[in-house]
Each structure stands twice: as structure tokens, then as C-alpha cells.
Coordinates of N, CA, C and O in Angstrom, one line a residue:
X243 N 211.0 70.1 125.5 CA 210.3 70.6 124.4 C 211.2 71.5 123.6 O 211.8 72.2 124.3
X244 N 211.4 71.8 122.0 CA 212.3 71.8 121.1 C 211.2 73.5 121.0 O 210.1 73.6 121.4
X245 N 211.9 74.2 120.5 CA 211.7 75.5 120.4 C 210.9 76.1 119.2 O 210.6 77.2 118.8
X246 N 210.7 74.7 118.8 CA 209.6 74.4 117.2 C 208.6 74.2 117.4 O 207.6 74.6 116.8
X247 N 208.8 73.3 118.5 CA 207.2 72.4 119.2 C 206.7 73.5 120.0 O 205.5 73.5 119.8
X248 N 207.2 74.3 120.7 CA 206.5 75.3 121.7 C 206.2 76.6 120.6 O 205.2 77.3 121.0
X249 N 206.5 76.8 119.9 CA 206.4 77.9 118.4 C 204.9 77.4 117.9 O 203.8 78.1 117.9
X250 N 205.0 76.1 117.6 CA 203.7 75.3 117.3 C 202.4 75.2 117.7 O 201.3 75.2 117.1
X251 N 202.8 75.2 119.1 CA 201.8 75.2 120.2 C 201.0 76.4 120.6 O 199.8 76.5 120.8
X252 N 202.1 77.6 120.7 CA 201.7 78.5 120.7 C 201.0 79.4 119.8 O 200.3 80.4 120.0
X253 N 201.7 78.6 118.2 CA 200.6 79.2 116.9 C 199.2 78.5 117.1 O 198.4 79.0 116.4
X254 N 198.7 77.6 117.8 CA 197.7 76.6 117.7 C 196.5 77.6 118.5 O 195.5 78.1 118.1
X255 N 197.1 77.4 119.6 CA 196.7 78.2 120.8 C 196.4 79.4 120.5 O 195.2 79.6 120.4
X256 N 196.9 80.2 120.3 CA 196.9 81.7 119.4 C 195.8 81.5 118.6 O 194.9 82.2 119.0
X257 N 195.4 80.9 117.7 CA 194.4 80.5 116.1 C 193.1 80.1 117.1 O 192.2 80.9 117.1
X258 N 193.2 78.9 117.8 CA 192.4 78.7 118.4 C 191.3 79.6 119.2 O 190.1 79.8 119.1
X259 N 192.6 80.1 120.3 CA 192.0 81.1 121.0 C 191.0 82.8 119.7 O 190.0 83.5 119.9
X260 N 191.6 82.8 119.1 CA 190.9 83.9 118.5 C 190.0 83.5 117.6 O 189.4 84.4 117.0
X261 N 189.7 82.1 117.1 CA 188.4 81.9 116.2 C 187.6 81.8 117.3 O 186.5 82.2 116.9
X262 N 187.6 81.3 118.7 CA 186.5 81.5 120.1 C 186.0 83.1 119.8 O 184.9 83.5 119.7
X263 N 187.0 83.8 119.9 CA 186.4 85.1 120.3 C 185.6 85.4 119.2 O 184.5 85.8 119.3
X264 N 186.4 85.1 117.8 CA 185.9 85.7 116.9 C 184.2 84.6 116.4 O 183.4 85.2 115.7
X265 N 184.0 83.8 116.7 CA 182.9 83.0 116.8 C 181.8 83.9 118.0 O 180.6 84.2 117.7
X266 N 182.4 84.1 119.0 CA 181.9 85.0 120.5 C 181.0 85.9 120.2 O 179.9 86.1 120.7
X267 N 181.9 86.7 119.2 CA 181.3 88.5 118.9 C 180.4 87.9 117.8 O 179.3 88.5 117.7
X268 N 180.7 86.8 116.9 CA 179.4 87.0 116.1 C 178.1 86.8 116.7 O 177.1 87.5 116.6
X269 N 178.2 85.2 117.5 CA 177.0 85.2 118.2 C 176.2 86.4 119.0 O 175.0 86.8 118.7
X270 N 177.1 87.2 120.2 CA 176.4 88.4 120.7 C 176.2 89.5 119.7 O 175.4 90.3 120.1
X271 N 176.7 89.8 118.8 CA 176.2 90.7 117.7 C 175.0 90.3 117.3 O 173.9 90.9 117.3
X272 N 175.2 88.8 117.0 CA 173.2 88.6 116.5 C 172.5 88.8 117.1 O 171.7 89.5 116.6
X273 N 172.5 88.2 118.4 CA 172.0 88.3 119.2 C 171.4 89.6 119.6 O 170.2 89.9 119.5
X274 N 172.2 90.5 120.1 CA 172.0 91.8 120.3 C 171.1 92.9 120.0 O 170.5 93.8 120.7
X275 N 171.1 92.3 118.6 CA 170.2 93.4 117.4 C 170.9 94.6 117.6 O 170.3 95.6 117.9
X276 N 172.4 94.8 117.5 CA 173.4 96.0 117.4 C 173.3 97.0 116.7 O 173.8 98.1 117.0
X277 N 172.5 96.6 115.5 CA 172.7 96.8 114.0 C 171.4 97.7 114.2 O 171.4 98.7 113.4
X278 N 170.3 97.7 115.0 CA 169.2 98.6 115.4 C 169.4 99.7 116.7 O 170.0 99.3 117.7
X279 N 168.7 101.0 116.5 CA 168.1 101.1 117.9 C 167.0 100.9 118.6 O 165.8 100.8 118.2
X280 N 167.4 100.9 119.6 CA 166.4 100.0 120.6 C 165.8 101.3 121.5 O 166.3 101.8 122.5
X281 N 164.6 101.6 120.8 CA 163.7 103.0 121.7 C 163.3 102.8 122.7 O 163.3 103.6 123.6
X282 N 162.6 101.3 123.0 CA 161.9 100.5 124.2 C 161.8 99.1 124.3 O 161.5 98.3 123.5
X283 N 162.0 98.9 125.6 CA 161.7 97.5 125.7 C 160.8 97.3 126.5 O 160.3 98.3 127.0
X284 N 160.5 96.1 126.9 CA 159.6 95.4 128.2 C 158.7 94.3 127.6 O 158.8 93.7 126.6
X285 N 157.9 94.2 128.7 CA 157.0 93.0 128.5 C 155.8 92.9 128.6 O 155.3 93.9 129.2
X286 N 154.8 91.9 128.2 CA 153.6 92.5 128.1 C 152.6 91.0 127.7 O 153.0 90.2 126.9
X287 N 151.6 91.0 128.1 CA 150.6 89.8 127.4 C 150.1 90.4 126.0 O 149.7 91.5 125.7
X288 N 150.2 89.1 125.1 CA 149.5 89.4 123.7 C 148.6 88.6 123.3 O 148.7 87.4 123.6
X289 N 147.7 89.0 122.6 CA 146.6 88.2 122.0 C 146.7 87.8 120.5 O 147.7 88.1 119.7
X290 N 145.8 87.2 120.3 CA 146.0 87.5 118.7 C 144.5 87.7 118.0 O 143.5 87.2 118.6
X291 N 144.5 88.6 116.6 CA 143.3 88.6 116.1 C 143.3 88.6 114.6 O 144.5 89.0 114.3
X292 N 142.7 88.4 113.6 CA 142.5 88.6 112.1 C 141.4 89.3 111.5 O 140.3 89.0 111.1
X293 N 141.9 90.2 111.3 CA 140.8 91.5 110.7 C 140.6 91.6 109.2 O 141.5 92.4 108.7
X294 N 139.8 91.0 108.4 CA 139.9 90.8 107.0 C 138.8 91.7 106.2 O 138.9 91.8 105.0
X295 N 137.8 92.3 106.8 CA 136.9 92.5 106.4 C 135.9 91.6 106.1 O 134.9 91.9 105.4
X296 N 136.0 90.8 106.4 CA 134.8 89.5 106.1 C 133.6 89.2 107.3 O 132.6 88.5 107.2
X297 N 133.8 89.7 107.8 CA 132.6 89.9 108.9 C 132.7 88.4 109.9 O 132.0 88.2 111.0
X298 N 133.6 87.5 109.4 CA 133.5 86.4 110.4 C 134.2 86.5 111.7 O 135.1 87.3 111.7
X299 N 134.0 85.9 112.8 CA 134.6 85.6 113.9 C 134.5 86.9 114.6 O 134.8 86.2 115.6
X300 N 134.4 87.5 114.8 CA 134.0 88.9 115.3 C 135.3 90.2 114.6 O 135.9 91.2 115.0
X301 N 135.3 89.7 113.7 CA 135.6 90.6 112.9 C 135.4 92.5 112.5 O 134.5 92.9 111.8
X302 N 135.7 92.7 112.7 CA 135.7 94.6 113.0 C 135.7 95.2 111.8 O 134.9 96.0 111.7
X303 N 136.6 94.9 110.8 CA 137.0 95.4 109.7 C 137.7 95.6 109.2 O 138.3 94.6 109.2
X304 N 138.5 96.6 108.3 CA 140.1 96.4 107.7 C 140.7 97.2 108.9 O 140.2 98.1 109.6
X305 N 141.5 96.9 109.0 CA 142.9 97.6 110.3 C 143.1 99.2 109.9 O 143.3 99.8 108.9
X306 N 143.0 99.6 111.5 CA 142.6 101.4 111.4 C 144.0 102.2 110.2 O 143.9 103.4 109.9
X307 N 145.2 101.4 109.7 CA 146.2 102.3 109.1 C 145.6 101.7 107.6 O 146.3 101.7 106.6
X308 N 144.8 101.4 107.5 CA 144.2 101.5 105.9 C 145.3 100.3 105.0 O 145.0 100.2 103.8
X309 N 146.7 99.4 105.5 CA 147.1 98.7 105.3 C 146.0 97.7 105.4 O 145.3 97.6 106.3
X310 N 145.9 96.7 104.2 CA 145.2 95.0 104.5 C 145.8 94.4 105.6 O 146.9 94.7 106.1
X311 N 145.1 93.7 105.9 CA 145.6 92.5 107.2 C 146.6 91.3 106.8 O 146.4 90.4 106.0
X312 N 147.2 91.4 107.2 CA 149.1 90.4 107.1 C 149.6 90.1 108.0 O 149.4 90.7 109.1
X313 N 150.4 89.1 107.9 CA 151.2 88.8 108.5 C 152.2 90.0 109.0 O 152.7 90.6 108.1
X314 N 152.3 90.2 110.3 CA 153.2 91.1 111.5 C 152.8 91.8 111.4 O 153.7 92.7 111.6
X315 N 151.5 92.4 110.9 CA 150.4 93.3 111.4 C 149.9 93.4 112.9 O 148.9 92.6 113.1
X316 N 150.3 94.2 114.0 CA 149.9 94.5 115.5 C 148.9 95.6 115.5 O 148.8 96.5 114.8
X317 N 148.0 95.3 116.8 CA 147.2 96.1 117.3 C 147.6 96.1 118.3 O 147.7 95.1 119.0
X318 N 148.0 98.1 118.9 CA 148.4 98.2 119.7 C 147.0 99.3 120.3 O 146.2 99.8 119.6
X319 N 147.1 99.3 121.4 CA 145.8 100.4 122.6 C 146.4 102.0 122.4 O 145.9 103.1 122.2
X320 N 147.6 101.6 122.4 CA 148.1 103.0 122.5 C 149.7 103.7 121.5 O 150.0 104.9 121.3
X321 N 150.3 102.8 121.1 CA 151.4 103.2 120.2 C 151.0 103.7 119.1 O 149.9 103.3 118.7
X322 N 151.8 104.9 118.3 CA 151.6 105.4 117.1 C 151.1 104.3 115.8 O 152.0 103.7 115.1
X323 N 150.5 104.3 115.6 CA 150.4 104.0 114.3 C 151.8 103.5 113.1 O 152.5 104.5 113.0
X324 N 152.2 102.7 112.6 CA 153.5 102.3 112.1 C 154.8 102.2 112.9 O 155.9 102.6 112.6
X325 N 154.3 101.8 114.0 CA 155.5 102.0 115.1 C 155.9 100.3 114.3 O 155.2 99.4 113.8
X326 N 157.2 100.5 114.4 CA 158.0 98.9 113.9 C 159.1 98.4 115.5 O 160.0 98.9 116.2
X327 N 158.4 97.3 115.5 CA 159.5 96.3 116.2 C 159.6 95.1 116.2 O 159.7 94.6 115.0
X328 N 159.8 93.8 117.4 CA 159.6 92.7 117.6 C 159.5 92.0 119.0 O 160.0 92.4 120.1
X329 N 158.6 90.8 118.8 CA 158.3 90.5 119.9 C 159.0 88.8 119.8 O 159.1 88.1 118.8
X330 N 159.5 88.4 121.4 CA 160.0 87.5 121.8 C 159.3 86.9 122.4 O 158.6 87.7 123.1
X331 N 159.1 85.6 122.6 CA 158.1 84.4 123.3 C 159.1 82.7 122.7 O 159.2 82.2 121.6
X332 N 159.7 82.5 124.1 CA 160.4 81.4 124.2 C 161.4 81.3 123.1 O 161.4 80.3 122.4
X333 N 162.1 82.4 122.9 CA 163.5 82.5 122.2 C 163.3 82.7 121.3 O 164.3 83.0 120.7
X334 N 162.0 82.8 120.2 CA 161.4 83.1 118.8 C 161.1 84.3 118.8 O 160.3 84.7 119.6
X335 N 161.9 85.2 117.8 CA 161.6 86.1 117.7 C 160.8 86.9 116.5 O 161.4 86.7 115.4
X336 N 159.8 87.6 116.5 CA 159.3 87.8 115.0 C 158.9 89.5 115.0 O 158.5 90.1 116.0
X337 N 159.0 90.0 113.7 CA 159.0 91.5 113.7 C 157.2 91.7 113.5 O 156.3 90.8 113.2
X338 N 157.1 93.1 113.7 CA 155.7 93.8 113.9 C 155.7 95.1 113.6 O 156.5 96.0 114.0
X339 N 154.7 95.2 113.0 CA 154.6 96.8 112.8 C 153.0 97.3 113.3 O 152.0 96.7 112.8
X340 N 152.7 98.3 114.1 CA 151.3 98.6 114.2 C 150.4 99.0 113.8 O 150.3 100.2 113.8
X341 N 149.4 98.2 113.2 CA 149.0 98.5 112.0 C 146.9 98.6 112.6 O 145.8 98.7 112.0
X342 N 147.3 98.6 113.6 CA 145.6 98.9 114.0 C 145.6 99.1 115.6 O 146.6 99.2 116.3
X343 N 144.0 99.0 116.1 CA 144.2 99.4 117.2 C 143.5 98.3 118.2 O 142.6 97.7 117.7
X344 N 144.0 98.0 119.3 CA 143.2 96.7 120.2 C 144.5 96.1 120.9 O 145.6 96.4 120.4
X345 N 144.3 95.4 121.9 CA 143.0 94.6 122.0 C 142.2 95.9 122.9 O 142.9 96.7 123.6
X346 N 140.5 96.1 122.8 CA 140.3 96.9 123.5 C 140.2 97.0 125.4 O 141.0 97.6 126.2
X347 N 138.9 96.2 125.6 CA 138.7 95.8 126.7 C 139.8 95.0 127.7 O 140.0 95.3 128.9
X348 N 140.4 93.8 126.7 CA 141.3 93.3 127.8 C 142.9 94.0 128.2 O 143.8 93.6 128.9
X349 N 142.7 94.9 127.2 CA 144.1 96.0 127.7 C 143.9 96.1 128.7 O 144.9 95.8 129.3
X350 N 142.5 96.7 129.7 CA 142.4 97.2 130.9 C 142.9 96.0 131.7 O 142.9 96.2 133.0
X351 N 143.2 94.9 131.3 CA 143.4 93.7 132.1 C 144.9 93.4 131.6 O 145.1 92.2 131.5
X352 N 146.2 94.5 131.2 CA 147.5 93.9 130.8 C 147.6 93.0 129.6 O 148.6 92.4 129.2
X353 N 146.1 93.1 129.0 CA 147.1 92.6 127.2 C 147.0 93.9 126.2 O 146.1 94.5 125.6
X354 N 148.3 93.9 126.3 CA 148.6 95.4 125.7 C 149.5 95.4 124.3 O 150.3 96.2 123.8
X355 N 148.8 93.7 123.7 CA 149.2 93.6 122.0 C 148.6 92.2 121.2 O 148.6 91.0 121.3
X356 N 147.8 93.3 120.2 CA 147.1 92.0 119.5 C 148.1 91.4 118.5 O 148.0 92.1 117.5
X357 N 149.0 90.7 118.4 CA 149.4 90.0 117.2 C 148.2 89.7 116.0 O 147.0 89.5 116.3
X358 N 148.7 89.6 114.6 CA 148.2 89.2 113.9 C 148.6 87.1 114.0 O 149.6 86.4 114.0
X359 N 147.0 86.8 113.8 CA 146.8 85.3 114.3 C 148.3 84.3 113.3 O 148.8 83.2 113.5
X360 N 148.6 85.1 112.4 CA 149.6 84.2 111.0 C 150.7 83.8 112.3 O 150.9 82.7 112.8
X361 N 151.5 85.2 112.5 CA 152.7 85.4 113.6 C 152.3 84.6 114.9 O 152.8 83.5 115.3
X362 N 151.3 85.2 115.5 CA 150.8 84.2 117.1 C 151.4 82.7 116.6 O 152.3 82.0 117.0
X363 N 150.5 82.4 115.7 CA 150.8 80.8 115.2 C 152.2 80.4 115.4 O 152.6 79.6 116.2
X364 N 152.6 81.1 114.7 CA 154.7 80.8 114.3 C 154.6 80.8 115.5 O 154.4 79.7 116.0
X365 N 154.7 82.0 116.4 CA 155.3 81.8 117.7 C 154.9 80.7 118.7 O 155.6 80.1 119.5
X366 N 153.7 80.5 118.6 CA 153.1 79.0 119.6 C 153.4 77.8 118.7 O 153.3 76.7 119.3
X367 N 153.7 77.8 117.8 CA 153.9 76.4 117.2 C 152.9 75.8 116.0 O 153.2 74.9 115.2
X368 N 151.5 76.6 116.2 CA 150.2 76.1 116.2 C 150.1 76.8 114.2 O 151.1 77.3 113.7
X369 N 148.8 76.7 113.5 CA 148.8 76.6 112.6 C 147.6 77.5 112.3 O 146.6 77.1 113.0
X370 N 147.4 79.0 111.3 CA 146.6 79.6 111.1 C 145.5 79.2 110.3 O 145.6 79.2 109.1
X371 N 144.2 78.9 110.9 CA 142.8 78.7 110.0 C 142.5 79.8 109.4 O 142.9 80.8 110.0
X372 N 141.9 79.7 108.2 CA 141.3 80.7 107.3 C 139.9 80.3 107.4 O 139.1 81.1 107.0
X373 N 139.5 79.0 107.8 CA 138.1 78.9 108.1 C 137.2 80.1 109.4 O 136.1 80.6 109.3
X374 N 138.2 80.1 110.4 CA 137.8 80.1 111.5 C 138.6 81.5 111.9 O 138.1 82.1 112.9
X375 N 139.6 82.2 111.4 CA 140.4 83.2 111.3 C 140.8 83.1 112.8 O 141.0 84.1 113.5
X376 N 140.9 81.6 113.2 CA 141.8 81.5 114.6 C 143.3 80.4 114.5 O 143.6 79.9 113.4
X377 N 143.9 80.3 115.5 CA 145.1 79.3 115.4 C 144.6 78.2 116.4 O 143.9 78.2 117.5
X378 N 145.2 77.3 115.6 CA 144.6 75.6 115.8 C 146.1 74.8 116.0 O 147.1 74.8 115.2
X379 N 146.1 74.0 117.2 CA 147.4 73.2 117.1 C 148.4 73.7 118.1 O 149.5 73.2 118.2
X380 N 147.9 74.8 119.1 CA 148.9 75.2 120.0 C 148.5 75.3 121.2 O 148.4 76.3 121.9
X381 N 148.0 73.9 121.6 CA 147.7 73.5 123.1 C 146.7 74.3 123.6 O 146.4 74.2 124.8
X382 N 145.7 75.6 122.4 CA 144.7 76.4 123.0 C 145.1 77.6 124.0 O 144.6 78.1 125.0
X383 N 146.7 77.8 123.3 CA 146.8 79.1 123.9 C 146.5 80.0 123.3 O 146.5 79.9 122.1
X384 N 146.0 81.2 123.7 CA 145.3 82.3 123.2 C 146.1 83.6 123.5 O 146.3 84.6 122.7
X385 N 146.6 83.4 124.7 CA 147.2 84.7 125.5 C 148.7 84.3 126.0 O 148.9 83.5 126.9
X386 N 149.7 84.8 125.3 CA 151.0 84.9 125.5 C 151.9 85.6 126.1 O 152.3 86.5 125.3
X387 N 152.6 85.7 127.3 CA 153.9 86.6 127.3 C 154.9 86.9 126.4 O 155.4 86.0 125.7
X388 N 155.2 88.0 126.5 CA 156.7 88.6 125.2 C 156.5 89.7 125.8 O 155.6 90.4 126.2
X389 N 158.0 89.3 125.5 CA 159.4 90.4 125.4 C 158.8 91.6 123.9 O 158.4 91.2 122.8
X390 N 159.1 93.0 124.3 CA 158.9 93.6 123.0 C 159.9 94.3 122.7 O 160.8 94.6 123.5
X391 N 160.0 94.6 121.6 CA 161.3 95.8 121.7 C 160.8 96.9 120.0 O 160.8 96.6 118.8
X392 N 160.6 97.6 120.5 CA 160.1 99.1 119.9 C 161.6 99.4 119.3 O 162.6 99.5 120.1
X393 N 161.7 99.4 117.4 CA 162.8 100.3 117.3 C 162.4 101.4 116.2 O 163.3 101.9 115.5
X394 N 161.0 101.7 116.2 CA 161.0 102.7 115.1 C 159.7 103.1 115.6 O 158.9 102.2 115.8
X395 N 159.3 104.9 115.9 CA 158.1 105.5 116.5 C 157.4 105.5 115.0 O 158.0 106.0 114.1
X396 N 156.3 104.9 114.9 CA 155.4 105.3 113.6 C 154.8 106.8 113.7 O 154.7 107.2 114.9
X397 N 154.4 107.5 112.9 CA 154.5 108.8 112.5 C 152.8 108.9 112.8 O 152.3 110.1 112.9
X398 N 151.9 107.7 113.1 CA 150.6 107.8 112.8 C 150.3 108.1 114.3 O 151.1 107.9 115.2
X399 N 148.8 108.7 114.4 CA 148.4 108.5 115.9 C 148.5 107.8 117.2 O 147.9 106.7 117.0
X400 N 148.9 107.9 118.2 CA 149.2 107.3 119.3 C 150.3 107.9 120.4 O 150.9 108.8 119.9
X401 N 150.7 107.6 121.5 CA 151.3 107.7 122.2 C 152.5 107.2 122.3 O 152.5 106.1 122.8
X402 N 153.9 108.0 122.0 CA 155.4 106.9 122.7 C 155.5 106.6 124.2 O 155.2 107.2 125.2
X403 N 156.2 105.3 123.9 CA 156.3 104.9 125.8 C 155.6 103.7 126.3 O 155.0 102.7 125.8
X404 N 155.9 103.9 127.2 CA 154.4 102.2 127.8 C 153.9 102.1 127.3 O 153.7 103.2 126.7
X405 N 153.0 101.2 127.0 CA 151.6 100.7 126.3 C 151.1 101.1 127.4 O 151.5 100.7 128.5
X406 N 149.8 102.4 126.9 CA 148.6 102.5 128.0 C 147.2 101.6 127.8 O 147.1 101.4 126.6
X407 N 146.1 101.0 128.4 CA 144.8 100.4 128.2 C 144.3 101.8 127.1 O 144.7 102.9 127.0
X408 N 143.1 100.9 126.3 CA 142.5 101.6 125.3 C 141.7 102.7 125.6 O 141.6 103.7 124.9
X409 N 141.2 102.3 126.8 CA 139.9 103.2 127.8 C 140.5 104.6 127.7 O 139.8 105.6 127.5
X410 N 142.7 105.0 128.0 CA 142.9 105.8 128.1 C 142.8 107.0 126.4 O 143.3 108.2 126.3
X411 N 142.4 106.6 125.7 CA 141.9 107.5 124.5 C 143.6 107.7 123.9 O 143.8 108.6 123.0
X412 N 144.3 107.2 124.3 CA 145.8 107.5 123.6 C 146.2 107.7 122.0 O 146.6 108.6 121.3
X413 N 145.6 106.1 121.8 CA 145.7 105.9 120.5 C 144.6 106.9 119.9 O 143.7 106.5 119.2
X414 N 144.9 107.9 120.1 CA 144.0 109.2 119.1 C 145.2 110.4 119.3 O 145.3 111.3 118.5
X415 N 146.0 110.4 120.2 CA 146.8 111.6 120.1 C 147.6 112.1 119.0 O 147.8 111.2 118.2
X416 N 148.0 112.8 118.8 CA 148.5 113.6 117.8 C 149.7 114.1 118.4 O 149.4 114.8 119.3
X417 N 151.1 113.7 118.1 CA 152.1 114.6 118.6 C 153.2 114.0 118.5 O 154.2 114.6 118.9

């Protein structure tokens, strides 16, 4: 081999090898969420519900932060009020901010996040009714695992830290 061809080889190799890496760090950078911090993580069952003020479906009323009801609107039992994050369920990930309070009763039973029904949808696959202010189309799942990840304490009433059950009066704290 001529001292041009190994020069060659070696520029190839060299180029090669560092568009991997450099391909590498972009993937784990995305991935990551580097670019945030990450106050909390864990995991948790989620529900979903639609609070419009319209009295249908067992509807409660407009969401306790005086925000209308939207898309990545969460009801949490016990986080502050405008706490911002996102939740993961089978590699999809979608952001949330806390914008009311629930689920109540089945907190005490480990679902310790109501998604708003628009988001639930995206993440099951399934498709949001405005008739029925439920999701239709996702095999009749109701109740989901995810990943959460907390990167901003909202300023509004509630507790930082674990999600506690509703029973525990958290989501009223001040501090």
C-alpha cells in the first residue's frame, strides 16, 4: 500500500469515525432534555379528564388555576399549581403543565395524574370526542403508565416532591 492510499484511508476513517460521534452526541442531547432541568422524575398511573364547564360527563367545572381547559392541561392531587413538565408512555413524549386538581378518589389507589383527554388521545393513539368529552379509538384504555419528569415548581398551591393521594389535603399548601 503506497503512502497516498494509507493517507486516504486514514482521512476516510478519521471523517467517518467523527460524523458517528458527531451524529451520537446529537441523538443523546435530544434525547436527554440537556437543555432543561430535571427537578423530578418517576412514575406513576394517569387518567384522563375534560373539564369545560359544560356540565357533561361528570364534569366539575373550569380547572382550579382559572386557565380554560386545553390541551396539556394536568390535574395533579398534590403539585403546585403551574408546575410544568412531561410525561412519557411508550417513547411519546408530551409536555404538561398543572392546571387543576384530581384525580381525587383514585389517587388513593396510585393514579396520581389526570391528563387532559386531547394529550391522553395522542399518547394512546386514540382520538378526542367533543360529544362525549372522552377518547375513542384506543383499545378502551383509560388508565396509563408514564414516566414523568417535573422541570419547573409552579408558584401556585401544592406540595414539591412525590405526588401525594388527594385525601392528603396537600394541594392546599402554601409554601
Amino acid at each position: 500500500m503506497s503512502a497516498r492510499t494509507g493517507l486516504r484511508s486514514l482521512a476516510l476513517i478519521t471523517a467517518s469515525s467523527c460524523c458517528a460521534l458527531a451524529l451520537a452526541g446529537t441523538a443523546a442531547y435530544a434525547d436527554s432534555g440537556a437543555d432543561e432541568e430535571v427537578l423530578l422524575k418517576g412514575s406513576t398511573t394517569a387518567s384522563y379528564f375534560w373539564d369545560d364547564a359544560s356540565g357533561r360527563a361528570g364534569d366539575t367545572g373550569l380547572p382550579a388555576s382559572g386557565k380554560p381547559m386545553q390541551k396539556q392541561l394536568a390535574a395533579s392531587p398534590s403539585w403546585p399549581l403551574m408546575t410544568e413538565g412531561y410525561v412519557i408512555y411508550k417513547g411519546k413524549k408530551m409536555p404538561f403543565f398543572v392546571g387543576d386538581r384530581g384525580p381525587g378518589e383514585p389517587s388513593s389507589n396510585g393514579v396520581m395524574l389526570d391528563l387532559d383527554a386531547k394529550t391522553f388521545a395522542d399518547l394512546t393513539g386514540g382520538t378526542f370526542n367533543p360529544d362525549t368529552l372522552g377518547v375513542d379509538g384506543n383499545g378502551g384504555e383509560g388508565h396509563i403508565d408514564v414516566d414523568y419528569v417535573i422541570t419547573k415548581w409552579g408558584d401556585g398551591p401544592g406540595r414539591r416532591g412525590r405526588p401525594v393521594p388527594f385525601s392528603t389535603g396537600a394541594w392546599a399548601d402554601r409554601g
